[in-house]
XYZ file of C-alpha atoms in Angstrom:
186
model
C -34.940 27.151 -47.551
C -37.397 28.585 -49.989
C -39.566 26.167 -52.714
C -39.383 27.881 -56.344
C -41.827 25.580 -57.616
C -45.089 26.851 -59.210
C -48.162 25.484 -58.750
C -50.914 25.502 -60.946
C -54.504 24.138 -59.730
C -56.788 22.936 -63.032
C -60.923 22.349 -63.031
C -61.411 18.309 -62.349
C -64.868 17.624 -64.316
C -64.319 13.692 -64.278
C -65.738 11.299 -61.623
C -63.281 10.651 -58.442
C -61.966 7.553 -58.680
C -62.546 5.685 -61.568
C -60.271 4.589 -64.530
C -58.248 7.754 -63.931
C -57.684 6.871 -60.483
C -56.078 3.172 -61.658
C -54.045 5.007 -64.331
C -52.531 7.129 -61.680
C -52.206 4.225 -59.406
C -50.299 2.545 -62.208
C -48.171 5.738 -62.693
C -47.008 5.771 -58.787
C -46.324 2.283 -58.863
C -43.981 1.962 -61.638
C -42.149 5.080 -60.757
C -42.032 3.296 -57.087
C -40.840 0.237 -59.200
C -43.138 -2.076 -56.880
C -44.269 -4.494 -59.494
C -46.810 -6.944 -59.076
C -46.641 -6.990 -55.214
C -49.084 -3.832 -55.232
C -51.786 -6.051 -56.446
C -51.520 -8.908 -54.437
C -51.333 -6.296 -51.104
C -53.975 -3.915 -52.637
C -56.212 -7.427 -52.356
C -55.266 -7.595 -48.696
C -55.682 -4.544 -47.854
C -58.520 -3.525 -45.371
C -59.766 -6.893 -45.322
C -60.571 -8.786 -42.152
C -57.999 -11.113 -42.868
C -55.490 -8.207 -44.230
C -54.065 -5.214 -43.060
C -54.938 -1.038 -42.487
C -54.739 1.430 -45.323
C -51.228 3.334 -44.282
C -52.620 6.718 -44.666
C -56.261 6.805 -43.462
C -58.838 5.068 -41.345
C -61.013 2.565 -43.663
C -62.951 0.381 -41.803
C -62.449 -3.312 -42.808
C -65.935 -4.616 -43.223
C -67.035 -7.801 -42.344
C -68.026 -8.951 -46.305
C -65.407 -6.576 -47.824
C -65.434 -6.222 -51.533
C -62.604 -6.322 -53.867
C -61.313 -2.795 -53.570
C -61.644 -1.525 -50.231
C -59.136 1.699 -50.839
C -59.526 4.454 -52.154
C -56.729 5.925 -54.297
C -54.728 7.624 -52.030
C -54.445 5.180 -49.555
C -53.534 2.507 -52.212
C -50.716 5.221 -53.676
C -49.360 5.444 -50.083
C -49.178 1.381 -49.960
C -47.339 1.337 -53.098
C -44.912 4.400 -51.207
C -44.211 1.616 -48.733
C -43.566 -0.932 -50.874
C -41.101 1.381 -52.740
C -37.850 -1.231 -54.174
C -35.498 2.237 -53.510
C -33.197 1.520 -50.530
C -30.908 4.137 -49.163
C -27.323 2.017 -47.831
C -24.887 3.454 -45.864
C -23.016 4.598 -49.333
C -26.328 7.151 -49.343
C -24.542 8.431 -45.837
C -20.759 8.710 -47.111
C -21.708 10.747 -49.735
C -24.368 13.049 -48.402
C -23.661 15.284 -44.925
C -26.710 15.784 -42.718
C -25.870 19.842 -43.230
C -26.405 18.878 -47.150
C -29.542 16.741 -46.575
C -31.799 19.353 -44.538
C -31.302 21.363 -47.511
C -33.325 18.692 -49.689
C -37.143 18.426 -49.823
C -39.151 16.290 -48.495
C -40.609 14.769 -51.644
C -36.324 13.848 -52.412
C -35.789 13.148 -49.281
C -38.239 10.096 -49.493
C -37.714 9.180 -53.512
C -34.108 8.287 -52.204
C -35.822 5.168 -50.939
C -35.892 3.130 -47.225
C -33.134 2.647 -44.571
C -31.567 -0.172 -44.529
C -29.570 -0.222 -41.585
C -29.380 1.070 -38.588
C -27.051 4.585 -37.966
C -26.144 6.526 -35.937
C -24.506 10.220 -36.666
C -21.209 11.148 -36.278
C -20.846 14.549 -35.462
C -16.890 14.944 -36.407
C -17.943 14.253 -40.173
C -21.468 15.272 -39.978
C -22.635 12.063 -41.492
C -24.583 9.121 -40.571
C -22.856 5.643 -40.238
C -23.908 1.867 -40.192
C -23.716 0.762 -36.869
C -25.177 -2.852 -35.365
C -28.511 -3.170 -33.824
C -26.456 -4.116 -30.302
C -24.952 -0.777 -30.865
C -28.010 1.465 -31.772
C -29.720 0.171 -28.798
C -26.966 0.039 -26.546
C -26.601 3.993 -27.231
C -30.416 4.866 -27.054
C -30.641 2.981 -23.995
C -27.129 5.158 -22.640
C -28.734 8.480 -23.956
C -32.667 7.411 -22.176
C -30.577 6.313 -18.884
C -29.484 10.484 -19.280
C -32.808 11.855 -18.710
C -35.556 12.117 -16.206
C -38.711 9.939 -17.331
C -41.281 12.117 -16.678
C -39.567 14.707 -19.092
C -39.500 12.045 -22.316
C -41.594 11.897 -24.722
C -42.575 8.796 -26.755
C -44.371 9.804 -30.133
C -45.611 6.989 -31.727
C -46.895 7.088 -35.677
C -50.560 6.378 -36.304
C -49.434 4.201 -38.724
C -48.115 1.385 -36.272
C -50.060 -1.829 -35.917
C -52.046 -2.107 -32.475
C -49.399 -4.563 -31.381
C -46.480 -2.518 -32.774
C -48.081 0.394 -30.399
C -48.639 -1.861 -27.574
C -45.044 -3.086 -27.183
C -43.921 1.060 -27.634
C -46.191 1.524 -24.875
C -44.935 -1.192 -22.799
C -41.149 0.156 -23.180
C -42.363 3.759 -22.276
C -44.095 2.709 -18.941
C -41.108 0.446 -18.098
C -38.593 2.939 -18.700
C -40.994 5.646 -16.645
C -42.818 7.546 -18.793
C -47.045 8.099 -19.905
C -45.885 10.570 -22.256
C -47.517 8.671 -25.310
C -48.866 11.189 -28.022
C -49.188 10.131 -31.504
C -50.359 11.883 -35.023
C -53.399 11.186 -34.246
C -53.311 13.778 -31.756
C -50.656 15.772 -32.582
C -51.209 16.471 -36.405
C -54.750 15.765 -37.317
């Protein structure tokens, strides 16, 4: 897979942050197509009473002031809050052989899942399947393996109690094999 795209790199005289940090933030948000709902979670974010930055590790001081982001880490909130969905008619027209082919950067602009799936290897395709089912077949394919040989990775980007419960299913199943990015790609 090769990347044909040029890249030019330009002297930045101007202040970081600042009003050209908003205009970009504007920029992501309506190509995103998040709307208002940026602001009111930009408010909330790293705030005692709020929630993390995605991307980074702000603190959340005790007497926080209004903006406590910085512009990357309020671009990545308005990634998540991204109104582009990708349905299960994403998966009957696109094969998984098709899709490694795309970049990253298209890979994500195509938007959230919305379902679960699972791939079926006769079509190479993903399909919609229940929750019962998804589970039901990750629990049939962990029930395959020794423990001590399975790896959970977890995304530093989980809540603590989001990490907690993870944590809680590895041990049951048999497992302390609990890495994360945090030590894996930082």
């Amino acid at each position: 897979m090769s990347d044909d795209r040029t890249v030019e790199i330009e002297d930045y005289t101007a202040p970081a942050g600042g009003w050209g940090s908003m205009k970009s933030l504007v920029e992501i948000s309506a190509r995103e197509k998040v709307g208002p709902e940026v602001i009111r979670e930009l408010a909330r974010q790293n705030k005692p009473d709020g929630f993390a930055c995605v991307s980074c590790a702000w603190g959340k001081p005790a007497h926080p002031h209004v903006a406590e982001f910085c512009e990357n880490g309020a671009k990545a909130t308005a990634w998540e809050l991204t109104s582009f969905r990708v349905t299960p008619a994403f998966f009957e027209q696109h094969t998984v052989s098709e899709l490694i082919g795309w970049k990253d950067y298209d890979l994500e602009q195509a938007g959230r899942l919305t379902h679960p799936l699972k791939y079926d290897a006769a079509t190479d395709k993903y399909a919609a399947c229940s929750w019962d089912e998804a589970f039901a077949g990750i629990g049939a394919k962990l029930k395959t393996y020794d423990p001590t040989k399975v790896i959970f990775y977890a995304s530093g980007r989980a809540s603590l109690e989001t990490s907690y419960m993870y944590s809680l299913l590895a041990r049951m199943y048999g497992s302390q094999n609990l890495p994360d990015s945090s030590n894996m790609c930082h």
